């Protein structure tokens, strides 16, 4: 099962937005602050939570800290979700078959005065 710290880290919408930014490419803190619209202290707190959950790695580049995603926890989360994804897929397939078998609800109903065959 996926670690509770991972779920907790991803529960916050600001942290999910930061993860989405880092999905594109590694970024220095200043760029994350600018893109997120959060203050620097708030962004640093969110990055600390993501780092402690193992979702991001940080490296020093001269005076800058550059953050990057660590794919391992995401892979573990994906593996944990796999059986549920299969369940959802089967349910959606069943819904699709049922909708395909149902009369077309988008078709115009026959006009009441139209001659019947």
Coordinates of C-alpha atoms in Angstrom, one line a residue:
X1 CA 0.0 0.0 0.0
X2 CA 1.1 3.5 -0.7
X3 CA 2.7 5.3 2.3
X4 CA 0.4 7.6 4.4
X5 CA 2.9 10.5 4.0
X6 CA 2.5 10.2 0.2
X7 CA -1.3 10.5 0.4
X8 CA -1.0 13.3 2.9
X9 CA 1.4 15.2 0.7
X10 CA -0.8 14.8 -2.4
X11 CA -3.9 15.8 -0.5
X12 CA -3.1 19.5 -0.7
X13 CA -4.0 21.2 -4.0
X14 CA -1.0 23.5 -3.8
X15 CA 1.4 20.5 -3.5
X16 CA -0.4 18.8 -6.4
X17 CA 0.1 22.0 -8.5
X18 CA 3.8 21.9 -7.6
X19 CA 4.1 18.3 -8.6
X20 CA 2.4 19.1 -11.9
X21 CA 5.0 21.9 -12.4
X22 CA 7.9 19.5 -11.7
X23 CA 6.4 16.9 -14.0
X24 CA 7.4 19.3 -16.9
X25 CA 11.0 19.7 -15.7
X26 CA 13.1 20.3 -12.7
X27 CA 12.8 23.9 -11.4
X28 CA 14.6 26.2 -9.0
X29 CA 12.6 27.4 -6.0
X30 CA 12.2 30.9 -7.3
X31 CA 10.5 29.6 -10.4
X32 CA 8.2 27.4 -8.4
X33 CA 7.3 30.4 -6.2
X34 CA 6.5 32.5 -9.3
X35 CA 4.5 29.8 -11.0
X36 CA 2.5 28.8 -7.9
X37 CA 1.6 32.3 -6.8
X38 CA 2.4 31.4 -3.2
X39 CA 4.9 33.2 -1.0
X40 CA 8.4 31.9 -0.8
X41 CA 8.0 30.6 2.8
X42 CA 4.7 28.9 2.0
X43 CA 6.3 27.3 -1.1
X44 CA 9.3 26.1 0.9
X45 CA 6.9 24.5 3.4
X46 CA 5.1 22.7 0.7
X47 CA 8.4 21.6 -0.9
X48 CA 9.6 20.3 2.5
X49 CA 6.4 18.1 2.8
X50 CA 6.9 16.8 -0.7
X51 CA 10.6 16.1 0.0
X52 CA 9.8 14.3 3.3
X53 CA 7.2 12.2 1.5
X54 CA 9.9 11.2 -1.1
X55 CA 8.1 12.8 -4.0
X56 CA 10.8 15.3 -4.8
X57 CA 14.6 15.5 -4.7
X58 CA 16.6 18.7 -4.3
X59 CA 20.1 19.5 -5.5
X60 CA 22.2 22.6 -5.0
X61 CA 23.2 24.5 -8.1
X62 CA 25.4 27.3 -7.0
X63 CA 23.1 29.5 -4.9
X64 CA 19.9 27.9 -6.1
X65 CA 18.0 24.8 -5.0
X66 CA 16.6 22.9 -7.9
X67 CA 13.7 20.5 -7.3
X68 CA 12.8 17.5 -9.4
X69 CA 10.2 14.8 -9.1
X70 CA 11.3 11.4 -7.8
X71 CA 9.3 8.9 -9.9
X72 CA 9.6 6.0 -7.5
X73 CA 6.8 7.0 -5.1
X74 CA 4.5 7.8 -8.1
X75 CA 5.3 4.3 -9.5
X76 CA 4.4 2.7 -6.1
X77 CA 1.1 4.7 -6.1
X78 CA 0.4 3.6 -9.7
X79 CA 1.0 0.0 -8.7
X80 CA -1.3 0.3 -5.7
X81 CA -4.0 1.8 -7.9
X82 CA -3.8 -0.8 -10.7
X83 CA -6.5 -3.2 -9.3
X84 CA -8.9 -0.2 -8.8
X85 CA -8.1 1.1 -12.3
X86 CA -9.1 -2.4 -13.7
X87 CA -12.3 -2.3 -11.7
X88 CA -13.1 1.2 -13.0
X89 CA -12.3 0.1 -16.5
X90 CA -14.6 -2.9 -16.3
X91 CA -17.4 -0.7 -14.9
X92 CA -17.0 1.9 -17.6
X93 CA -16.9 -0.8 -20.2
X94 CA -20.2 -2.2 -18.9
X95 CA -21.7 1.3 -18.9
X96 CA -20.6 1.8 -22.5
X97 CA -22.2 -1.5 -23.5
X98 CA -25.4 -0.5 -21.8
X99 CA -25.5 2.9 -23.4
X100 CA -24.7 1.3 -26.8
X101 CA -27.7 -1.0 -26.4
X102 CA -30.1 1.8 -25.2
X103 CA -32.3 3.6 -27.7
X104 CA -30.7 6.8 -29.0
X105 CA -31.9 9.5 -26.6
X106 CA -30.5 12.3 -28.7
X107 CA -32.6 11.4 -31.8
X108 CA -35.6 13.6 -32.4
X109 CA -38.8 12.0 -31.4
X110 CA -41.3 11.5 -34.3
X111 CA -43.6 14.4 -34.9
X112 CA -47.1 13.5 -33.5
X113 CA -48.8 14.2 -36.9
X114 CA -46.2 12.3 -38.9
X115 CA -47.7 9.3 -40.8
X116 CA -47.0 6.0 -39.1
X117 CA -45.6 3.2 -41.2

